[in-house]
Tab-separated table of C-alpha atoms in Angstrom:
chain	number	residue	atom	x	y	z
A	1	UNK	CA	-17.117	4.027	-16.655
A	2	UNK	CA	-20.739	3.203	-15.477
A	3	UNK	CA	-21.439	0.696	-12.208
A	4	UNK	CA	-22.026	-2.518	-13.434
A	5	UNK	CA	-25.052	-4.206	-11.789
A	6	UNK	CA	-25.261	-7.907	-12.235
A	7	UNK	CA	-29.486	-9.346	-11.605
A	8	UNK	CA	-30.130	-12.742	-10.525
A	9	UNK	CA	-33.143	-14.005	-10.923
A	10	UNK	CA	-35.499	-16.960	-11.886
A	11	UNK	CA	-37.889	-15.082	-13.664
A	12	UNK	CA	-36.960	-13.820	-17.222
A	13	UNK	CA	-39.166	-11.530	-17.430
A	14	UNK	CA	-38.294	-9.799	-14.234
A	15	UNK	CA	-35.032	-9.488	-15.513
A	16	UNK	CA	-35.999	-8.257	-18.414
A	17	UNK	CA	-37.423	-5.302	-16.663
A	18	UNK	CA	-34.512	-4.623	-14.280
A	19	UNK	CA	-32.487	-4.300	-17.605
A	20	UNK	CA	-34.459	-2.024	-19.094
A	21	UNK	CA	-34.905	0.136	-16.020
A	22	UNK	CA	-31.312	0.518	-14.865
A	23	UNK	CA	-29.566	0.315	-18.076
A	24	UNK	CA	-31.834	3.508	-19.247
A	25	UNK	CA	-30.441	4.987	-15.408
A	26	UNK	CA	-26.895	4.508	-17.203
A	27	UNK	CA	-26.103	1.375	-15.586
A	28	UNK	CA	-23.797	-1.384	-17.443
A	29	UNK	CA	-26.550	-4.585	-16.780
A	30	UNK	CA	-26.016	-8.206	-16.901
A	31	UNK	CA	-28.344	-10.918	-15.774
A	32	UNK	CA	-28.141	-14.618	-15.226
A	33	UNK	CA	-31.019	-16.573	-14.080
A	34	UNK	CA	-29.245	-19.175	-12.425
A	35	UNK	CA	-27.374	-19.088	-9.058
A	36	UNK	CA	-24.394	-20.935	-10.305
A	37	UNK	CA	-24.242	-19.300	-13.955
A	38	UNK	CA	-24.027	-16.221	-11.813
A	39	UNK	CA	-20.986	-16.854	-9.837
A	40	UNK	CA	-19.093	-17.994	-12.997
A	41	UNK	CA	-20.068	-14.832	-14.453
A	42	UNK	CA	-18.615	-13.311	-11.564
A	43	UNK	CA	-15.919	-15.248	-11.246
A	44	UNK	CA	-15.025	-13.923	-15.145
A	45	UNK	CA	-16.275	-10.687	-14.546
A	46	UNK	CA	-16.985	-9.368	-11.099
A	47	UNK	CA	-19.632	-6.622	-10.788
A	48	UNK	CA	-19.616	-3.450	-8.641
A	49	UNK	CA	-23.020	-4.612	-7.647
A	50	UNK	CA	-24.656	-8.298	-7.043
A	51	UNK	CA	-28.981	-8.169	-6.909
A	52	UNK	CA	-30.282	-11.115	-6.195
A	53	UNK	CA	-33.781	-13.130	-5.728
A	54	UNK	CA	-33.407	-15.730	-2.464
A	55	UNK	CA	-34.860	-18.792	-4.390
A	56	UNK	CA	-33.312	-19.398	-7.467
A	57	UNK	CA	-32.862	-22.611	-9.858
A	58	UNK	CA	-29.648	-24.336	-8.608
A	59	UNK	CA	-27.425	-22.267	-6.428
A	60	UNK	CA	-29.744	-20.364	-3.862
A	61	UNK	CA	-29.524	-16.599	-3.413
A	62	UNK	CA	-28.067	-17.023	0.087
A	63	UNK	CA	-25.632	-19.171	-1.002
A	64	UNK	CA	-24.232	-16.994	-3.708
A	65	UNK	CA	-23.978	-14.114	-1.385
A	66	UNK	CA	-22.160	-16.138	0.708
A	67	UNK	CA	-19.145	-17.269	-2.005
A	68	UNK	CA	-19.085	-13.637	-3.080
A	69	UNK	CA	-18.711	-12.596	0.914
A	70	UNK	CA	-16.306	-14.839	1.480
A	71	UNK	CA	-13.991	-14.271	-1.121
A	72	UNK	CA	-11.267	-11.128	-0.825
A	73	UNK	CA	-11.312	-10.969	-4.364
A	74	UNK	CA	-14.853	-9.834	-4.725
A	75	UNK	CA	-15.187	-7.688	-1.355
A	76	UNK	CA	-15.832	-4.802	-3.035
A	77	UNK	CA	-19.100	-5.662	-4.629
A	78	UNK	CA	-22.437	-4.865	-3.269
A	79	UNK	CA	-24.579	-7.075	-1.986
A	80	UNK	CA	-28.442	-6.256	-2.607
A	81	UNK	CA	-31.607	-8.722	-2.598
A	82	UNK	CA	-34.405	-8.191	-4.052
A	83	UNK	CA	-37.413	-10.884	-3.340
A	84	UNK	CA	-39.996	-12.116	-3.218
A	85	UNK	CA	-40.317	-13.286	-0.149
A	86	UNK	CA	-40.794	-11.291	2.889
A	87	UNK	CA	-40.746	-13.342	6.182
A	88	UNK	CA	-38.350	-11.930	9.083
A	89	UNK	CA	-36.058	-14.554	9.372
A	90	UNK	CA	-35.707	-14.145	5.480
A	91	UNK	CA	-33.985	-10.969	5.947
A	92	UNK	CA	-32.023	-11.742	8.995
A	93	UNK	CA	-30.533	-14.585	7.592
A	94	UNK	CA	-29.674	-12.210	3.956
A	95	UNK	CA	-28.497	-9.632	6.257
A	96	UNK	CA	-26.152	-12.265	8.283
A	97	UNK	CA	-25.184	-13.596	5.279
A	98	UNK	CA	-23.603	-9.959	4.107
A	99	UNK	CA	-26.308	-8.268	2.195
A	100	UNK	CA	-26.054	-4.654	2.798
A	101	UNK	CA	-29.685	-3.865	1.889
A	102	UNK	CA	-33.160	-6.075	1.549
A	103	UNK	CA	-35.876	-5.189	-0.480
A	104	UNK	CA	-38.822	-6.858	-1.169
A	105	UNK	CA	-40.752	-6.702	-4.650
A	106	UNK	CA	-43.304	-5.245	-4.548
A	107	UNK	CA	-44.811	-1.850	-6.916
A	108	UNK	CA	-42.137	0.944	-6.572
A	109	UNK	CA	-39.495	-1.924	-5.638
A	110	UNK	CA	-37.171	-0.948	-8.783
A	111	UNK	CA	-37.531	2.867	-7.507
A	112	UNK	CA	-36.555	2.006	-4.267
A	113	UNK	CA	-33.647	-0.304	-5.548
A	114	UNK	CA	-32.282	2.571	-7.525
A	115	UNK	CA	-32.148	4.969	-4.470
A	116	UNK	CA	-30.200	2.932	-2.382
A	117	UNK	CA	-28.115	1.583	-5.210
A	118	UNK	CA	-27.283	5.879	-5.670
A	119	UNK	CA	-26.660	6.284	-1.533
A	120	UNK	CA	-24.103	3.592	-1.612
A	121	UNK	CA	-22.035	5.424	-4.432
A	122	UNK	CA	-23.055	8.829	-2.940
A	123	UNK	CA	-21.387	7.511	0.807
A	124	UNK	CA	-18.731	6.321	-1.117
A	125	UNK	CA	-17.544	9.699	-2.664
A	126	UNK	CA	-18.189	11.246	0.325
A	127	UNK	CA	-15.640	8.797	1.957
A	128	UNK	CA	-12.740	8.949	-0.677
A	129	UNK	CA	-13.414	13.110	-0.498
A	130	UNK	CA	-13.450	13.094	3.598
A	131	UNK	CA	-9.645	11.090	4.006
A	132	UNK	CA	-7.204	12.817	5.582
A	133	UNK	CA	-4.510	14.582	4.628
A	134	UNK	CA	-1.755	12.715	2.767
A	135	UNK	CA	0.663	11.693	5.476
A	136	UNK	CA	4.724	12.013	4.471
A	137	UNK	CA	6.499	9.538	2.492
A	138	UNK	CA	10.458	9.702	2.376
A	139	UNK	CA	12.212	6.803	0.140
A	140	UNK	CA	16.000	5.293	1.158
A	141	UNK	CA	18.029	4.391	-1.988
A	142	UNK	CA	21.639	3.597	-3.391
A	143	UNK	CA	23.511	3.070	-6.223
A	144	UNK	CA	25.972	0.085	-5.056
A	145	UNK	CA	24.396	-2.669	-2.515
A	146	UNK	CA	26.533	-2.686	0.843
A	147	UNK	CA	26.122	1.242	0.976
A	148	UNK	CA	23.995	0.263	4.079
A	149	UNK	CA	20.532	1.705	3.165
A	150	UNK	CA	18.687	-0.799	5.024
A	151	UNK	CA	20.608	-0.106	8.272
A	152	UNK	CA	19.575	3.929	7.623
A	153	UNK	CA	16.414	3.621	6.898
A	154	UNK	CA	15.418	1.878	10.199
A	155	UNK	CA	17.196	3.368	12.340
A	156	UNK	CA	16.276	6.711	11.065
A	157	UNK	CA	12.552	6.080	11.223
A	158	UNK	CA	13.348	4.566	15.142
A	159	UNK	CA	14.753	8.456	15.412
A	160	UNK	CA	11.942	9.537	13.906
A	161	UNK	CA	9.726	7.558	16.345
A	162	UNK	CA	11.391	9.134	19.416
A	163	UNK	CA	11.213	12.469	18.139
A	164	UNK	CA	7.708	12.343	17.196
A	165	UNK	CA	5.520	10.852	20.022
A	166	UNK	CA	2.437	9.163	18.937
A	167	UNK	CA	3.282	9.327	15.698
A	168	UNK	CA	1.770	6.085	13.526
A	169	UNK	CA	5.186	5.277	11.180
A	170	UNK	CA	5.498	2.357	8.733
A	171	UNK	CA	8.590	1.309	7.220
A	172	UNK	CA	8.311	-0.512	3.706
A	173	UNK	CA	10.607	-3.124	2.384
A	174	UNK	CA	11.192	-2.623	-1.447
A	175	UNK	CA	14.064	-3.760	-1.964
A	176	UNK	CA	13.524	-6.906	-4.777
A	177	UNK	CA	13.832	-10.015	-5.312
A	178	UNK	CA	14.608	-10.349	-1.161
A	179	UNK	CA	14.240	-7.552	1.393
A	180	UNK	CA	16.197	-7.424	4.405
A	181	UNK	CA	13.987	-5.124	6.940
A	182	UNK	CA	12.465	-8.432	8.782
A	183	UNK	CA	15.869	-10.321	9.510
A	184	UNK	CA	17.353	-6.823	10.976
A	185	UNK	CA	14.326	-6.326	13.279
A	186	UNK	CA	13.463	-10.002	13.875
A	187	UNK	CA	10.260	-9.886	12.185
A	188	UNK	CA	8.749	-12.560	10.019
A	189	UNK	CA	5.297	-12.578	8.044
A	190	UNK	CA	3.887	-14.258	5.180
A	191	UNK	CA	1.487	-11.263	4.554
A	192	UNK	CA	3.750	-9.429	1.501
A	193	UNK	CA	3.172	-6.855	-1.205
A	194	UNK	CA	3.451	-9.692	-3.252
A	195	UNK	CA	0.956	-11.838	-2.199
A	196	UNK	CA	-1.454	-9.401	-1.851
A	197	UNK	CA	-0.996	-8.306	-5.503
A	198	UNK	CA	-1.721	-12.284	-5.834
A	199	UNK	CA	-5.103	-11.813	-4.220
A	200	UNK	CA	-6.546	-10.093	-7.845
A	201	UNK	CA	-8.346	-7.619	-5.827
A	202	UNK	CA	-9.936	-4.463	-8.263
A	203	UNK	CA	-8.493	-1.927	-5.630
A	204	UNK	CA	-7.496	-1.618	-1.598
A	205	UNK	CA	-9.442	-0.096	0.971
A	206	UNK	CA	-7.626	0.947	4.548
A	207	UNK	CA	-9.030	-2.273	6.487
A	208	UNK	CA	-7.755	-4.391	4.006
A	209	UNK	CA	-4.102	-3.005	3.864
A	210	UNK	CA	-4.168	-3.138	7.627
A	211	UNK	CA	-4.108	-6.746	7.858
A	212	UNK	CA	-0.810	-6.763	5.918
A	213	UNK	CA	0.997	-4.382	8.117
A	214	UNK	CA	2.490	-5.332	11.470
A	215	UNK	CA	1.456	-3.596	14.963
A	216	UNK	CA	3.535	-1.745	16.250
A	217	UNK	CA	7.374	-3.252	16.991
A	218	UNK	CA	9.815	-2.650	19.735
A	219	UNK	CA	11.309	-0.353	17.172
A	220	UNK	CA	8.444	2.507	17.724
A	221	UNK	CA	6.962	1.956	14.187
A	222	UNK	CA	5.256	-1.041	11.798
A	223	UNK	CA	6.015	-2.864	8.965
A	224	UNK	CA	4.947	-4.170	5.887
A	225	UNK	CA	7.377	-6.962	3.800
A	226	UNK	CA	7.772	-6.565	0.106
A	227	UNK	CA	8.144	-9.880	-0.750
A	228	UNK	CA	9.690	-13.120	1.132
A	229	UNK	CA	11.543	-14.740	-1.771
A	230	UNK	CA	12.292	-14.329	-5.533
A	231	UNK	CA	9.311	-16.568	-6.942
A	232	UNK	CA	6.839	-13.718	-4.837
A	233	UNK	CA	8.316	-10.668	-6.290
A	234	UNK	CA	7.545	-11.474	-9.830
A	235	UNK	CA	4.325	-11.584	-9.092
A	236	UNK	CA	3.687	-7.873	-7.791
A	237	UNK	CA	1.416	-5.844	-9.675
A	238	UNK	CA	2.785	-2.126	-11.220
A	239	UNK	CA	-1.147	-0.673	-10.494
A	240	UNK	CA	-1.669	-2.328	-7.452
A	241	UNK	CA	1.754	-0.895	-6.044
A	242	UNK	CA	0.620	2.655	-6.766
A	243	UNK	CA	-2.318	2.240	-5.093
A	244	UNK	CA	-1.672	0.472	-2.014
A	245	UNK	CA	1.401	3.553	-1.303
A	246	UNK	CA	-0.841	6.018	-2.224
A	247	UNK	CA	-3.400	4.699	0.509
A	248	UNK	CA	-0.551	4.165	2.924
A	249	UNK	CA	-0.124	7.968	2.814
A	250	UNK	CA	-3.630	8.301	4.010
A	251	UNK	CA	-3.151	5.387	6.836
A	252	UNK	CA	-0.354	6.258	8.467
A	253	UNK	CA	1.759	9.732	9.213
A	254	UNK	CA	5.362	8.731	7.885
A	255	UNK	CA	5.878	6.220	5.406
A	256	UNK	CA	9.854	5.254	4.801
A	257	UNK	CA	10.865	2.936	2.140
A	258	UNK	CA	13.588	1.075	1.473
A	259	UNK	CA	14.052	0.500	-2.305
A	260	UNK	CA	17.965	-0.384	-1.676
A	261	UNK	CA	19.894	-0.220	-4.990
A	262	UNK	CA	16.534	-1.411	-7.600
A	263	UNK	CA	15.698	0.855	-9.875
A	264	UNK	CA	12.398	-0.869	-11.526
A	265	UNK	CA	9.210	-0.273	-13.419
A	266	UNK	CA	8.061	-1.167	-9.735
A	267	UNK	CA	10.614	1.586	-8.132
A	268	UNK	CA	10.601	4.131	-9.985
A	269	UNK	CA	6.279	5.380	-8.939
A	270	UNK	CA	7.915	5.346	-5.393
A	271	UNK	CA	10.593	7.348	-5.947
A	272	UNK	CA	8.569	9.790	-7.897
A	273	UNK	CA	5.914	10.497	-5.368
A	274	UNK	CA	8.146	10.797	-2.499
A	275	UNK	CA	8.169	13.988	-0.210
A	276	UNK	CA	11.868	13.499	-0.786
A	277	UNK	CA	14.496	10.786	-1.332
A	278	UNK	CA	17.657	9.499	1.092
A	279	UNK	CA	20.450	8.891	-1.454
A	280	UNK	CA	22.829	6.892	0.558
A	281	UNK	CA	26.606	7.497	-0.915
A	282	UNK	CA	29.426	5.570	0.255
A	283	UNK	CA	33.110	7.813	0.325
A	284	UNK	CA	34.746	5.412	-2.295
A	285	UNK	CA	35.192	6.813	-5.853
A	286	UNK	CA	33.213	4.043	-7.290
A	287	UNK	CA	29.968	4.483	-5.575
A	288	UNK	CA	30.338	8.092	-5.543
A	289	UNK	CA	30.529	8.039	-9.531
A	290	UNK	CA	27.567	5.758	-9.491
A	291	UNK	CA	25.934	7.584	-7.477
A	292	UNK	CA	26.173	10.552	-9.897
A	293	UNK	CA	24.380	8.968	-12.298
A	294	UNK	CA	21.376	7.808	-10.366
A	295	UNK	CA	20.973	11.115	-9.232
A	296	UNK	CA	21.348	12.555	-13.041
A	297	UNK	CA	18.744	9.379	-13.723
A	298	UNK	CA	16.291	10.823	-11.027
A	299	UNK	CA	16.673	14.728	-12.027
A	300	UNK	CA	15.396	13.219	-15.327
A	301	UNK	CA	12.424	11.708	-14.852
A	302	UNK	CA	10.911	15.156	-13.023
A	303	UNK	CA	12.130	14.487	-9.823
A	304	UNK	CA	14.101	18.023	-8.629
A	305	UNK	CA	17.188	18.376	-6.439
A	306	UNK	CA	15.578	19.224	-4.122
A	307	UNK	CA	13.823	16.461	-3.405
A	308	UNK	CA	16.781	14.624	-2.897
A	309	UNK	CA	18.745	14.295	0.321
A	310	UNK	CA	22.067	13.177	0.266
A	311	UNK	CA	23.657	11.169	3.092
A	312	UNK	CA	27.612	10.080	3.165
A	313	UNK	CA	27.293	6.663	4.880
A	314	UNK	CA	31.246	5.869	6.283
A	315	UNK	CA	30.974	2.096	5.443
A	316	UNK	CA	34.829	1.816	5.244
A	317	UNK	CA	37.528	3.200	7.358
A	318	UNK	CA	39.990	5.780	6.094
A	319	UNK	CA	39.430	6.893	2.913
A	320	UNK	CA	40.803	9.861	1.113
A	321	UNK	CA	37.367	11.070	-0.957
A	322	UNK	CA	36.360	14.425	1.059
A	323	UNK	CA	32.853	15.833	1.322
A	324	UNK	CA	34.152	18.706	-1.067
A	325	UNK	CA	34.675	15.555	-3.672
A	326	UNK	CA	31.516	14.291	-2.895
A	327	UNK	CA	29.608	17.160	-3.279
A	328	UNK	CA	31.517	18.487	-6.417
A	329	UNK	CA	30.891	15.189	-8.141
A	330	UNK	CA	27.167	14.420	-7.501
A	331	UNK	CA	26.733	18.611	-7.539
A	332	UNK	CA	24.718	17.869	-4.382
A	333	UNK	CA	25.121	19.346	-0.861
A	334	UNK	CA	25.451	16.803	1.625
A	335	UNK	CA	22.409	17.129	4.513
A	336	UNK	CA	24.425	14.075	6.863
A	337	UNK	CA	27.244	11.841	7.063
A	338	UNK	CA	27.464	9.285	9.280
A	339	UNK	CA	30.694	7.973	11.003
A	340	UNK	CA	32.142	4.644	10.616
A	341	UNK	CA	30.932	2.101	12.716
A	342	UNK	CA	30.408	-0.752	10.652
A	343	UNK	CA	31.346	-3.322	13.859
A	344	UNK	CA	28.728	-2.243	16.167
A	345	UNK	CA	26.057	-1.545	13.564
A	346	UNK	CA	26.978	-5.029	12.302
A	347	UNK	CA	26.243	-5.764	16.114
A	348	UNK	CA	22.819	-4.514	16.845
A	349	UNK	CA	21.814	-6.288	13.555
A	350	UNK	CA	23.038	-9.476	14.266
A	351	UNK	CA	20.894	-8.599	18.207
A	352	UNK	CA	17.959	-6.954	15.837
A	353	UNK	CA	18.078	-4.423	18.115
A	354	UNK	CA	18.261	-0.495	17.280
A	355	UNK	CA	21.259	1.047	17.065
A	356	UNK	CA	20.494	3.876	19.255
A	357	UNK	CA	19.557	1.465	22.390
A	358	UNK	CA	22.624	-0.753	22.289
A	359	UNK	CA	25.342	2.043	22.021
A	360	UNK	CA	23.114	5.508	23.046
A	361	UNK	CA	26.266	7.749	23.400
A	362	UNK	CA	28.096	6.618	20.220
A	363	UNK	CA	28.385	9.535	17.673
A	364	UNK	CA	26.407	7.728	14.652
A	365	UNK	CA	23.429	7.992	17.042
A	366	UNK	CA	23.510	12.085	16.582
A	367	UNK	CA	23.183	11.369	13.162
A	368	UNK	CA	20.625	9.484	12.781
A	369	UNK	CA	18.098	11.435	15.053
A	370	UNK	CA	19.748	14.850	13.153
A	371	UNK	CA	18.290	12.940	9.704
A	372	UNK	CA	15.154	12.209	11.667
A	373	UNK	CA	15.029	15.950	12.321
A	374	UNK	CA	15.610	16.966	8.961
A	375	UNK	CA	12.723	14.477	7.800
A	376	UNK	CA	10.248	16.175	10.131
A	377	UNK	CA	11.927	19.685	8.350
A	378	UNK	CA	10.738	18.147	4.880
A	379	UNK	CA	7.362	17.153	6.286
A	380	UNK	CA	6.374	20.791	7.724
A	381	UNK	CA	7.559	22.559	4.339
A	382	UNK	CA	5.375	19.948	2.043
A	383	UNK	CA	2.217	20.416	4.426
A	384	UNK	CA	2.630	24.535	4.768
């Protein structure tokens, strides 16, 4: 699809020429000659590209740039003026404003318009063709809610955070209508998935994502909050999901989500781009049955055993379903289980504290760093 330039300018039959110019250059060109019939025409349809005269009838050119500066939805459209006028405060004041480029008009204006419109696109390729290599991204699921995914997934990436120093690790919070990450570490934001879906944006850049993510926590790793209530998860956007995990990849080295027991139109791109996914089974017949089936319900939609990791989470005490039971019933091997200690991990949640710092030398702690190890396993085999 061709960049679509929108000119604003006083003067029809300057804009008359710009059309003719850039749409022959293969350029989709609109044109308003008006400062406030512009923004409503980019209010309906935002440009890639904003060119604009300083004096204008109405709305002034300085004005407009700064609405469409100022608003996140539009931050992705370029700012040019082209004008008339050609004192030096004139092009401080554009530049301050948030023009990226001032030209005045002049013969050979429209030539050197069109070069710097090309450099911007060129430096933009060259950007999305420099970023760095995709960093890992491991999902936590279930088939029954209480199977303690939540509890796995963080204290697995706090394993993973100790094993690999330095190491810039986000942990996502999927799991729909109401997450649970933030009231097991303590954290609260109001920056969600969900409301930046509501933000209309045409696509995410790394800065912006930033801002939604946490620094770093006590915990060794960041977060980022699905969505803080019901009304906010019906309002995240399918497209907008895929994009904003594919750029987490290029942001930060591990990306864990929890996706809990939802299995979703919004789930389901997650779970299918993942370096592999944590399949948390609980040693009662029910889940393991269930269990079965999400992992038939995976294999089907192209995701490969291998991919998937299964971990025996002891949520109850003694129970007579074996790892041979397990195993023979899901037909996969089982890479960890993890002892029962429902009391103290029901402890260091209630202290949103990890596990592994409130009781260091019980047993569960082995397991969790041996997952972590396994994790960092799967991330060496998918870069070699």
């Amino acid at each position: 699809m061709p960049e679509k330039i929108l000119f604003v300018d006083g003067d029809q039959a300057t804009l008359n020429w710009l059309k003719a110019k850039f749409g022959k250059e293969g350029y989709s060109v609109d044109t308003a000659n008006r400062g406030d019939l512009a923004w409503s025409q980019i209010q309906a349809d935002p440009p890639d590209i904003l060119v604009t005269e300083l004096t204008l009838p109405d709305l002034g050119g300085l004005d407009l740039i700064r609405r469409v500066k100022q608003d996140p939805h539009y931050r992705y459209v370029g700012l040019f003026v082209l004008s008339l006028r050609a004192q030096p405060e004139d092009i401080a004041a554009s530049l301050d404003a948030g023009a990226e480029q001032y030209i005045m008009k002049r013969p050979g204006s429209d030539v050197e318009l069109l070069a710097k419109i090309r450099a911007r696109k060129a430096q933009k390729n060259n950007a999305s063709n420099s970023v760095k290599e995709l960093g890992n991204f491991f999902s936590f699921c279930s088939a029954k809610g209480g199977s303690g995914t939540t509890s796995v997934c963080i204290n697995t990436a706090y394993a993973l955070a100790k094993l690999s120093k330095g190491a810039d690790i986000v942990v996502v919070d999927m799991v729909l209508p109401l997450g649970t990450i933030g009231l097991s570490l303590g954290y609260n934001s109001e920056n969600t998935i969900a409301r930046l879906s509501n933000l209309g944006v045409k696509s995410l850049d790394p800065s912006f994502i930033k801002k939604y993510v946490s620094p770093p926590l006590r915990w060794g790793f960041r977060v980022l909050i699905g969505s803080n209530n019901p009304n906010e998860a019906t309002m995240i956007n399918v497209d907008l999901v895929r994009e904003l995990f594919f750029n987490l990849r290029q942001i930060y080295d591990y990306v864990l989500v929890d996706i809990g027991r939802s299995l979703s139109r919004i789930s389901m791109p997650i779970l299918e781009t993942s370096t592999a996914i944590v399949l948390i089974v609980t040693p009662d017949l029910s889940t393991v049955n269930s269990t079965r089936v999400i992992a038939e319900y995976l294999q089907s939609h192209h995701i490969s055993r291998d991919q998937l990791m299964l971990v025996n989470n002891r949520t109850v005490g003694r129970v007579w379903t074996t790892t041979q039971d397990i195993e023979r019933e899901i037909q996969l091997p089982l890479v960890e289980t993890l002892p029962y200690e429902v009391e103290h991990m029901t402890m260091a949640i209630n202290d949103k504290v990890p596990f592994m710092d409130k009781f260091p030398n019980n047993a569960a702690c082995m397991g969790f760093t041996d997952l972590a190890r396994q994790l960092l396993q799967r991330s060496q085999q998918s870069s070699g």
